[in-house]
Coordinates of C-alpha atoms in Angstrom, one line a residue:
Chain C
M1 CA 114.0 87.6 71.9
A2 CA 116.9 85.4 71.3
R3 CA 116.1 82.9 68.6
V4 CA 117.4 79.2 68.8
D5 CA 119.9 78.4 66.2
I6 CA 118.3 75.4 64.3
Q7 CA 121.5 73.6 64.1
A8 CA 122.0 72.9 67.6
D9 CA 125.5 73.1 69.2
P10 CA 126.6 69.6 69.1
T11 CA 128.3 69.9 72.3
N12 CA 125.2 71.1 73.9
L13 CA 123.6 67.5 73.6
A14 CA 124.5 66.4 77.1
G15 CA 121.1 66.4 78.4
G16 CA 119.2 67.1 75.4
M17 CA 116.8 64.2 73.9
P18 CA 118.2 62.1 71.1
L19 CA 116.3 63.3 68.2
P20 CA 117.0 62.9 64.5
D21 CA 119.0 65.4 62.6
S22 CA 116.5 68.3 61.5
P23 CA 116.8 69.2 58.3
T24 CA 118.8 72.3 57.2
V25 CA 116.4 75.2 56.2
A26 CA 116.8 78.8 55.8
V27 CA 114.4 80.2 58.1
A28 CA 113.6 78.6 61.5
T29 CA 109.9 78.4 62.0
G30 CA 108.4 77.7 65.3
R31 CA 108.0 74.0 65.0
Q32 CA 111.8 73.6 64.0
R33 CA 113.1 75.9 66.8
L34 CA 111.3 73.6 69.0
V35 CA 112.8 70.6 68.0
A36 CA 116.4 72.4 68.3
G37 CA 115.0 73.6 71.5
L38 CA 114.6 70.1 73.1
R39 CA 118.2 69.3 72.2
S40 CA 119.6 72.0 74.4
L41 CA 117.0 71.9 77.2
G42 CA 119.3 70.7 79.9
V43 CA 119.0 67.9 82.1
L44 CA 116.2 68.9 84.8
P45 CA 113.8 70.0 81.8
T46 CA 114.4 66.9 80.0
I47 CA 113.4 64.8 83.1
G48 CA 110.3 66.9 83.5
L49 CA 109.5 66.1 79.8
V50 CA 109.7 62.7 80.3
V51 CA 107.7 62.5 83.3
V52 CA 105.0 64.3 81.7
L53 CA 105.1 62.3 78.6
L54 CA 104.9 59.1 81.0
L55 CA 102.1 60.4 82.8
V56 CA 100.2 61.1 79.2
V57 CA 100.8 57.3 78.5
V58 CA 99.7 56.3 82.1
A59 CA 96.4 58.4 81.5
V60 CA 95.7 57.1 78.0
F61 CA 96.2 53.3 78.9
A62 CA 95.1 53.8 82.6
P63 CA 92.3 50.9 82.5
L64 CA 95.0 48.5 81.5
I65 CA 97.7 49.7 83.9
A66 CA 95.4 49.8 86.9
P67 CA 95.8 46.5 88.8
F68 CA 92.4 46.8 90.1
D69 CA 89.0 48.6 89.4
A70 CA 89.2 52.3 90.8
T71 CA 85.8 52.3 91.8
A72 CA 85.0 49.0 93.2
P73 CA 86.2 47.6 96.4
A74 CA 89.3 45.6 95.9
S75 CA 89.9 44.3 99.5
I76 CA 88.0 43.9 102.5
D77 CA 90.6 45.5 104.5
T78 CA 89.8 49.2 104.5
L79 CA 92.2 52.1 105.2
A80 CA 95.4 49.7 104.9
G81 CA 98.8 51.1 104.6
P82 CA 101.1 50.4 101.7
S83 CA 101.6 46.7 101.3
G84 CA 102.7 44.0 98.5
A85 CA 99.2 43.8 97.1
H86 CA 97.9 47.1 97.4
W87 CA 101.2 49.4 97.0
F88 CA 99.6 52.5 97.9
G89 CA 97.1 51.0 100.4
T90 CA 93.4 50.9 100.2
D91 CA 90.8 53.5 101.0
M92 CA 87.9 53.7 103.5
Y93 CA 85.9 51.7 101.1
G94 CA 88.5 49.0 100.5
R95 CA 89.3 50.6 97.0
D96 CA 93.0 50.2 95.5
V97 CA 94.8 53.8 96.0
L98 CA 97.1 52.9 93.3
S99 CA 94.7 52.3 90.6
R100 CA 92.8 55.4 91.6
V101 CA 95.8 57.5 91.3
I102 CA 96.5 55.9 88.1
V103 CA 92.8 56.4 86.8
G104 CA 92.8 59.8 88.6
A105 CA 95.7 60.8 86.0
Q106 CA 93.0 60.7 83.5
V107 CA 91.0 64.0 84.5
S108 CA 94.1 65.8 85.4
M109 CA 95.4 65.4 81.8
V110 CA 92.2 65.7 80.0
V111 CA 91.4 69.1 81.8
G112 CA 95.1 70.1 81.4
F113 CA 95.2 69.6 77.5
A114 CA 91.6 70.9 77.1
V115 CA 92.1 74.2 78.8
T116 CA 95.8 74.5 77.3
I117 CA 94.4 74.1 73.9
G118 CA 91.2 76.2 74.4
S119 CA 93.3 79.1 76.0
L120 CA 96.0 78.9 73.5
V121 CA 93.4 79.0 70.4
I122 CA 91.1 81.8 72.0
G123 CA 93.8 83.7 74.0
G124 CA 96.4 83.4 71.4
L125 CA 94.4 84.7 68.4
L126 CA 92.6 87.5 70.5
G127 CA 96.3 88.2 72.0
L128 CA 97.7 88.7 68.1
V129 CA 94.7 90.7 67.0
A130 CA 95.1 93.1 69.9
G131 CA 98.8 93.5 69.5
F132 CA 98.7 93.8 65.8
V133 CA 95.5 95.9 65.2
G134 CA 95.9 97.9 68.3
G135 CA 93.6 101.0 68.7
L136 CA 90.1 100.4 70.1
V137 CA 90.1 96.8 69.9
D138 CA 93.4 96.3 72.0
R139 CA 91.9 98.5 74.6
I140 CA 88.3 96.8 74.9
L141 CA 90.3 93.7 75.2
G142 CA 92.7 95.0 77.7
Q143 CA 90.0 96.3 80.0
L144 CA 88.1 93.1 79.6
T145 CA 91.5 91.2 80.7
D146 CA 92.0 93.5 83.5
V147 CA 88.4 92.8 84.8
L148 CA 88.8 89.3 84.6
L149 CA 92.2 89.3 86.5
A150 CA 90.9 91.3 89.2
V151 CA 89.3 88.2 90.5
P152 CA 91.5 85.6 91.7
G153 CA 91.7 82.4 89.5
I154 CA 90.1 79.8 91.8
L155 CA 87.4 82.0 92.9
L156 CA 86.5 82.8 89.2
A157 CA 86.5 79.3 88.4
I158 CA 84.4 78.5 91.4
A159 CA 81.8 81.2 90.3
I160 CA 81.7 80.0 86.9
V161 CA 81.2 76.2 88.1
A162 CA 78.5 77.4 90.4
M163 CA 76.6 78.9 87.3
L164 CA 77.3 75.9 84.6
G165 CA 77.3 73.2 87.5
S166 CA 80.0 70.7 88.2
G167 CA 81.5 68.1 85.9
I168 CA 84.6 67.8 83.7
R169 CA 83.2 69.9 80.8
N170 CA 82.1 72.8 82.9
V171 CA 85.4 72.6 84.8
C172 CA 87.2 72.8 81.8
I173 CA 85.2 75.8 80.5
A174 CA 85.6 77.7 83.8
L175 CA 89.4 77.2 83.8
T176 CA 89.8 78.2 80.1
I177 CA 87.8 81.3 81.0
G178 CA 90.4 82.3 83.6
Q179 CA 93.6 81.3 81.7
I180 CA 92.7 83.1 78.4
P181 CA 93.6 86.7 79.9
L182 CA 97.0 85.6 80.8
M183 CA 97.8 84.0 77.5
L184 CA 96.1 87.0 75.7
R185 CA 98.5 89.4 77.8
V186 CA 101.8 87.2 76.6
V187 CA 101.1 86.9 73.3
R188 CA 99.8 90.6 72.9
S189 CA 103.0 91.9 74.2
A190 CA 105.4 89.5 72.0
T191 CA 103.2 90.6 69.0
L192 CA 103.7 94.2 69.8
S193 CA 107.4 93.9 70.2
I194 CA 107.6 91.9 67.1
S195 CA 105.6 94.1 65.2
Q196 CA 108.2 96.8 65.5
R197 CA 110.8 94.7 63.7
P198 CA 112.0 96.1 60.2
M199 CA 110.9 92.7 58.5
V200 CA 107.4 93.3 59.7
R201 CA 107.4 96.6 58.1
A202 CA 109.0 95.7 55.2
A203 CA 106.6 93.0 54.5
R204 CA 103.8 95.8 54.7
A205 CA 105.6 98.0 52.6
I206 CA 105.9 95.4 49.8
G207 CA 102.0 95.4 49.9
A208 CA 101.4 92.0 52.0
R209 CA 98.0 91.8 53.1
P210 CA 97.5 92.3 57.1
S211 CA 96.2 88.8 57.5
R212 CA 99.5 87.3 55.7
V213 CA 101.8 89.6 57.7
L214 CA 100.3 88.6 60.9
L215 CA 100.0 84.6 60.4
R216 CA 103.2 84.4 58.3
H217 CA 105.7 86.8 59.5
I218 CA 104.7 87.6 63.1
A219 CA 102.8 84.3 64.6
P220 CA 105.9 82.3 63.9
Y221 CA 107.9 84.6 66.5
V222 CA 105.2 84.7 69.0
W223 CA 104.9 80.9 68.8
G224 CA 107.7 80.3 71.3
T225 CA 106.5 82.7 73.9
A226 CA 103.0 81.1 73.6
V227 CA 104.1 77.6 74.2
V228 CA 106.5 78.9 77.3
Q229 CA 103.1 80.3 78.5
C230 CA 101.2 76.9 77.7
T231 CA 103.2 75.0 80.0
F232 CA 102.2 77.4 82.9
T233 CA 98.6 77.1 81.7
F234 CA 98.8 73.5 81.9
A235 CA 100.4 73.6 85.4
H236 CA 97.8 76.1 86.5
A237 CA 94.8 74.1 84.9
I238 CA 95.9 70.8 86.9
L239 CA 96.4 72.7 90.3
Y240 CA 93.0 74.3 89.8
E241 CA 91.2 71.3 88.8
A242 CA 92.6 69.5 91.7
G243 CA 91.6 72.5 94.1
L244 CA 88.2 72.3 92.6
S245 CA 87.5 68.7 93.3
F246 CA 89.3 69.1 96.4
L247 CA 86.5 71.6 97.3
G248 CA 84.0 69.1 96.1
I249 CA 82.7 71.5 93.2
G250 CA 84.8 69.9 90.6
V251 CA 84.6 66.3 89.2
Q252 CA 82.5 64.2 91.6
P253 CA 83.0 61.0 93.3
P254 CA 83.1 58.2 92.8
E255 CA 85.3 59.0 89.7
P256 CA 88.5 59.5 91.1
T257 CA 90.5 62.8 90.7
W258 CA 93.4 63.4 92.7
G259 CA 91.9 66.2 94.3
N260 CA 88.9 64.6 95.5
M261 CA 90.8 61.5 96.7
V262 CA 92.8 63.8 99.1
S263 CA 89.5 65.2 100.0
E264 CA 87.9 62.0 100.8
A265 CA 91.2 61.1 102.7
R266 CA 91.2 64.2 104.7
A267 CA 88.6 62.8 107.4
F268 CA 91.3 59.8 108.0
I269 CA 94.5 61.6 108.4
G270 CA 94.7 60.6 111.9
S271 CA 94.7 56.8 111.1
Q272 CA 95.8 56.5 107.4
P273 CA 97.8 59.6 106.4
W274 CA 98.8 57.7 103.0
N275 CA 95.5 57.9 101.5
A276 CA 96.1 61.7 101.3
I277 CA 99.7 61.9 100.8
F278 CA 99.8 59.4 97.5
P279 CA 97.4 61.5 95.2
G280 CA 98.6 64.7 96.7
L281 CA 102.3 63.6 95.6
A282 CA 101.0 62.7 92.2
I283 CA 99.9 66.4 91.9
V284 CA 103.0 67.9 92.9
V285 CA 105.2 65.7 90.7
V286 CA 103.2 66.6 87.6
V287 CA 103.1 70.2 88.0
L288 CA 106.8 70.4 89.2
A289 CA 107.9 68.4 86.2
I290 CA 105.6 70.7 83.8
N291 CA 107.1 73.7 85.9
L292 CA 110.7 72.3 85.0
V293 CA 109.7 72.0 81.2
G294 CA 108.3 75.6 81.1
D295 CA 111.3 77.0 83.0
G296 CA 113.8 75.1 80.5
L297 CA 111.8 76.4 77.5
R298 CA 111.7 79.9 78.8
D299 CA 115.5 80.1 79.4
L300 CA 115.6 78.8 75.6
A301 CA 113.5 81.6 74.4
D302 CA 115.1 84.4 76.8
P303 CA 118.5 83.4 78.3
E304 CA 118.6 86.6 80.4
S305 CA 115.5 85.5 82.3
R306 CA 117.4 82.7 83.7
G307 CA 116.6 81.9 87.4
R308 CA 114.3 84.9 87.6
G309 CA 111.1 84.7 89.3
R310 CA 108.1 84.3 87.4
Chain A
M1 CA 74.5 97.5 93.9
L2 CA 76.4 100.6 93.4
T3 CA 74.8 101.9 96.7
G4 CA 76.5 99.3 98.7
D5 CA 73.3 97.2 98.8
L6 CA 74.2 93.6 97.6
G7 CA 70.6 92.3 98.2
Q8 CA 69.7 89.5 100.3
S9 CA 70.8 85.8 100.8
V10 CA 68.4 83.5 99.0
R11 CA 68.3 81.0 101.6
S12 CA 68.9 82.8 104.8
L13 CA 67.0 86.2 103.5
Q14 CA 69.5 88.1 105.6
P15 CA 71.3 91.0 103.8
V16 CA 74.3 89.7 102.0
T17 CA 76.7 92.7 103.5
S18 CA 75.9 91.5 106.9
V19 CA 76.7 87.9 106.1
L20 CA 79.6 88.7 104.5
G21 CA 80.7 91.3 107.4
E22 CA 80.4 88.4 109.8
R23 CA 82.8 86.3 108.1
L24 CA 85.4 88.8 106.8
P25 CA 87.5 89.1 110.2
V26 CA 88.5 85.4 109.7
T27 CA 89.6 85.4 106.3
G28 CA 91.0 89.0 106.8
L29 CA 93.0 87.8 109.7
L30 CA 94.3 84.7 107.5
A31 CA 95.3 87.0 104.5
I32 CA 97.1 89.8 106.6
G33 CA 98.8 87.1 108.7
A34 CA 100.1 85.4 105.8
T35 CA 101.3 88.6 104.0
L36 CA 103.2 89.5 107.1
L37 CA 104.7 86.2 107.5
T38 CA 105.6 86.0 103.6
I39 CA 107.4 89.7 103.9
V40 CA 109.2 88.7 107.2
V41 CA 110.4 85.5 105.8
A42 CA 111.0 86.0 101.9
V43 CA 112.8 89.4 102.0
P44 CA 115.7 88.2 104.0
L45 CA 115.8 84.9 102.1
G46 CA 115.8 86.7 98.7
I47 CA 118.5 89.2 100.1
L48 CA 120.6 86.0 101.3
A49 CA 120.1 84.3 98.0
A50 CA 121.2 87.4 96.0
V51 CA 124.3 88.2 98.2
R52 CA 125.4 84.7 97.8
K53 CA 124.5 84.1 94.3
R54 CA 125.2 80.7 92.7
K55 CA 126.5 79.6 96.1
F56 CA 124.5 76.8 98.2
A57 CA 122.0 79.2 99.9
D58 CA 121.1 80.7 96.4
R59 CA 120.5 77.1 94.9
A60 CA 118.6 75.8 97.9
L61 CA 116.2 78.8 97.6
L62 CA 115.6 78.1 94.0
V63 CA 114.9 74.4 94.6
T64 CA 112.8 74.7 97.6
S65 CA 110.7 77.8 95.8
A66 CA 110.2 75.5 92.6
L67 CA 109.0 72.9 94.9
S68 CA 106.8 74.9 96.8
L69 CA 105.1 76.4 93.7
A70 CA 104.3 72.8 92.5
V71 CA 102.5 71.8 95.7
P72 CA 98.8 72.6 95.9
S73 CA 97.6 74.6 98.9
F74 CA 95.1 72.0 100.2
F75 CA 97.9 69.3 100.2
L76 CA 100.3 71.4 101.7
G77 CA 97.8 72.2 104.6
I78 CA 97.0 68.5 105.0
L79 CA 100.8 67.6 105.1
L80 CA 101.3 70.3 108.0
L81 CA 98.1 68.7 109.7
I82 CA 99.5 65.4 109.5
A83 CA 102.8 66.4 110.8
F84 CA 102.4 69.0 113.4
A85 CA 98.8 68.4 114.6
V86 CA 98.3 64.6 114.2
N87 CA 101.8 63.4 115.0
L88 CA 103.6 65.7 116.8
R89 CA 100.3 67.6 118.7
W90 CA 102.5 71.0 118.7
F91 CA 99.5 72.7 117.1
P92 CA 95.6 72.0 117.3
V93 CA 93.6 70.0 114.3
Y94 CA 90.5 72.6 114.8
G95 CA 92.6 75.8 115.2
Y96 CA 89.9 78.0 115.1
K97 CA 88.2 77.1 118.3
Q98 CA 91.6 78.4 120.0
L99 CA 91.2 81.9 118.4
G100 CA 90.5 84.7 121.3
E101 CA 91.5 82.2 124.0
G102 CA 94.6 84.3 125.1
V103 CA 97.7 85.3 123.0
W104 CA 99.5 81.9 122.7
P105 CA 96.5 79.6 121.9
S106 CA 95.5 82.1 119.2
I107 CA 98.8 82.3 117.6
Q108 CA 98.8 78.2 117.7
G109 CA 95.3 78.0 116.1
I110 CA 96.2 80.3 113.4
A111 CA 99.7 79.3 112.7
L112 CA 99.3 76.0 110.3
P113 CA 96.8 77.8 108.1
V114 CA 98.9 80.9 107.8
V115 CA 101.9 79.2 106.9
A116 CA 100.1 77.1 104.3
L117 CA 98.9 80.2 102.8
A118 CA 102.3 81.9 103.1
V119 CA 104.6 79.1 101.4
P120 CA 103.7 79.7 98.2
Q121 CA 103.7 83.3 98.5
T122 CA 107.3 83.2 100.0
A123 CA 108.4 81.4 97.2
V124 CA 107.3 84.2 94.7
V125 CA 108.4 87.1 96.8
A126 CA 111.7 85.6 97.6
R127 CA 112.7 85.0 94.0
M128 CA 111.6 88.6 93.1
T129 CA 113.6 89.8 96.0
R130 CA 116.6 87.9 94.8
A131 CA 116.3 89.4 91.2
S132 CA 115.6 92.9 92.4
M133 CA 118.6 93.0 94.8
L134 CA 120.9 91.4 92.0
E135 CA 120.5 94.6 90.0
V136 CA 120.9 97.0 92.8
L137 CA 123.8 95.2 94.4
S138 CA 125.8 95.7 90.9
Q139 CA 125.4 99.6 91.2
D140 CA 128.4 101.7 92.1
Y141 CA 126.8 103.2 95.3
V142 CA 126.7 99.7 97.1
V143 CA 130.2 99.3 96.2
T144 CA 131.1 102.9 97.5
A145 CA 128.7 102.4 100.7
R146 CA 130.9 99.0 101.3
A147 CA 134.2 100.7 100.7
T148 CA 133.5 103.5 103.1
G149 CA 133.4 100.7 105.8
L150 CA 129.9 100.3 106.6
S151 CA 128.9 97.0 107.6
R152 CA 127.4 94.2 105.3
L153 CA 124.0 94.1 106.9
R154 CA 123.6 97.9 107.0
V155 CA 124.5 98.3 103.2
Y156 CA 122.2 95.4 102.1
Y157 CA 119.2 96.5 104.4
R158 CA 119.5 100.2 104.4
H159 CA 121.2 101.1 101.3
A160 CA 120.3 98.3 98.8
L161 CA 117.0 97.2 99.9
K162 CA 115.4 100.6 99.7
N163 CA 116.1 100.6 95.9
A164 CA 115.0 97.1 95.4
L165 CA 111.4 97.8 97.2
I166 CA 109.5 98.5 94.6
P167 CA 109.6 95.5 92.4
I168 CA 109.0 93.6 95.8
V169 CA 105.9 95.7 96.7
T170 CA 104.5 95.0 93.2
V171 CA 104.8 91.4 93.5
V172 CA 103.4 91.4 96.9
G173 CA 100.5 93.4 95.7
L174 CA 100.0 91.4 92.4
N175 CA 99.8 87.9 94.4
F176 CA 97.4 89.3 97.1
G177 CA 94.7 87.9 94.6
A178 CA 96.2 84.6 94.8
L179 CA 96.6 84.6 98.4
L180 CA 92.7 85.3 98.7
G181 CA 92.0 82.6 96.3
G182 CA 94.2 80.4 98.7
T183 CA 92.1 81.4 101.6
V184 CA 89.0 79.8 100.2
I185 CA 90.9 76.5 100.2
I186 CA 92.9 76.7 103.2
E187 CA 89.7 77.6 105.3
Q188 CA 88.2 74.4 104.0
V189 CA 91.2 72.4 105.1
F190 CA 91.5 74.0 108.7
N191 CA 87.6 74.3 109.1
F192 CA 87.9 78.1 109.3
P193 CA 84.4 79.7 109.1
G194 CA 85.4 82.6 106.9
L195 CA 84.4 83.8 103.6
G196 CA 85.8 80.8 101.6
T197 CA 83.9 78.4 103.7
L198 CA 80.8 80.6 103.1
L199 CA 81.5 80.6 99.5
I200 CA 81.8 76.7 99.1
N201 CA 78.5 76.6 101.2
S202 CA 76.6 79.1 99.2
V203 CA 77.9 77.1 95.9
N204 CA 76.2 74.1 97.2
A205 CA 73.1 75.8 98.4
R206 CA 73.2 77.7 95.1
D207 CA 72.9 80.9 96.8
Y208 CA 73.9 83.1 94.1
S209 CA 73.5 86.5 96.0
I210 CA 76.2 85.5 98.4
I211 CA 78.4 84.0 95.8
Q212 CA 78.0 87.4 93.8
G213 CA 78.9 89.4 97.0
I214 CA 82.3 87.5 97.6
V215 CA 83.4 87.7 94.2
L216 CA 82.8 91.7 94.1
L217 CA 84.3 91.4 97.5
F218 CA 87.6 89.9 96.8
G219 CA 87.6 91.8 93.4
A220 CA 87.3 95.0 95.3
A221 CA 89.9 94.3 97.8
Y222 CA 92.5 93.2 95.1
I223 CA 91.9 96.5 93.4
V224 CA 92.1 98.5 96.6
I225 CA 95.4 96.6 97.5
N226 CA 97.0 97.2 94.1
L227 CA 95.9 101.1 94.2
S228 CA 97.6 101.3 97.6
V229 CA 100.6 99.8 95.9
D230 CA 100.6 102.4 93.5
I231 CA 100.5 105.0 96.1
V232 CA 103.3 103.5 98.1
Y233 CA 105.5 103.8 95.2
A234 CA 105.3 107.3 95.7
Y235 CA 106.9 106.9 99.3
L236 CA 109.7 104.2 98.1
D237 CA 110.8 106.6 95.2
P238 CA 110.7 110.3 95.5
R239 CA 110.9 110.4 91.6
V240 CA 107.4 108.9 91.3
R241 CA 104.7 112.0 91.5
Y242 CA 101.3 111.5 90.6
G243 CA 99.1 114.3 89.4
Q244 CA 101.6 116.2 87.2
S245 CA 102.8 115.2 83.9

């Protein structure tokens, strides 16, 4: 567990974000390490971060940015290729594909953030407790995790959506349940390794309450690992949501999502492949960008893992 | 349930086990084909990247594996269809119809879905092979073997790979779950009537006993595969012994 020096090396600013100087403090907390981390992220992860932030802006202001109504026909010319009026072409009802891709970003971003926050809060807290308390609690949580992880992620999501019904809220719940065990494992093992440190034993020795030790002495050091895992959760959530929508059991048409757009376009790949290619590319770009950020953050947290497989 | 009776389909009233049994060969064929293709492609690629560390081949592998992990499998499948079935006409759009009509048509029919399934797996396995080989290649015995005049290929594939295999086998086993999940989507893209297609139809028909059966079957398959992986360890590394402590 390498810690990032909060006074970032000034020679390492090359690809970093132009951020104001952080105040000098004695102890590097999670947030300050993150700020310093952004400075030394490197070129590719910074590009990834910019892309993700741009997409968040696009998702928030989607109705203002989209040139046409995403759910109403914009042209009598159906299944048209890219043109000056419709950059990404039109679909089988004459709807503007660019507008639909822009509005579709909303679903991906909402699901991405909801699932990430949900699994961070639930999986993170359970992981902290499992790693810190150990014993029976740890064993029960471990077994539950194993059971959930034995079922392939997309299958678990399909089964839960089948029980709850489709729609964006149930998709978020299903994907969160699938991602919690992964977050739990990562946070638990980080908690275990930090609990062994002398500073934690010292804190307990001077009589700090367990809750204080956990939240003040352990959690800040687990934070970095959890943030890295969050990026992968985010990417997984977007991929799985697209998969569910593609299968027709996620967010239902006519509300556009990248997944159900590719699904609708599938019947027309012989005559109009662009309808499938643009929303698909949108998924690739977002997921790639998030993974770049995640790889950059992981390299910072653990320089030895550089270039290794996940 | 513990006796192997999964009940009846709510819709067709057939026993769940026989419905699943009908569909299992299609999914099994896809999963096994994709696993074989993954191993055949990923291991040499990973070794190449490890041997040519930080050179072009290594960088190329890193970039392509990052890219292929970002492509959703259904989109990859559709891209393959657009390129190789619609435009180049090398492969059929409805490959399933060609299965069992001779060797070549069958291979043609199953090629695109298997490739679509294997690509993300290949990325993961090749990365793991690279990392595992890098560790082994730096050991003294590899240097010694090269110094005695053995050819590069012999040293890499016979001497080094043997000791690098355990993490590779592990990651293949762990990713088998993702592969099974991938078949659900890929079967939809390529219209293969396997367990995945059955699952989606059952979800739409609210046939819960079938859904439950498929989830159980996939979970069991995953556990069996990973148990076999544990057993394979003992063959790969004589130091691993079970039953004694």
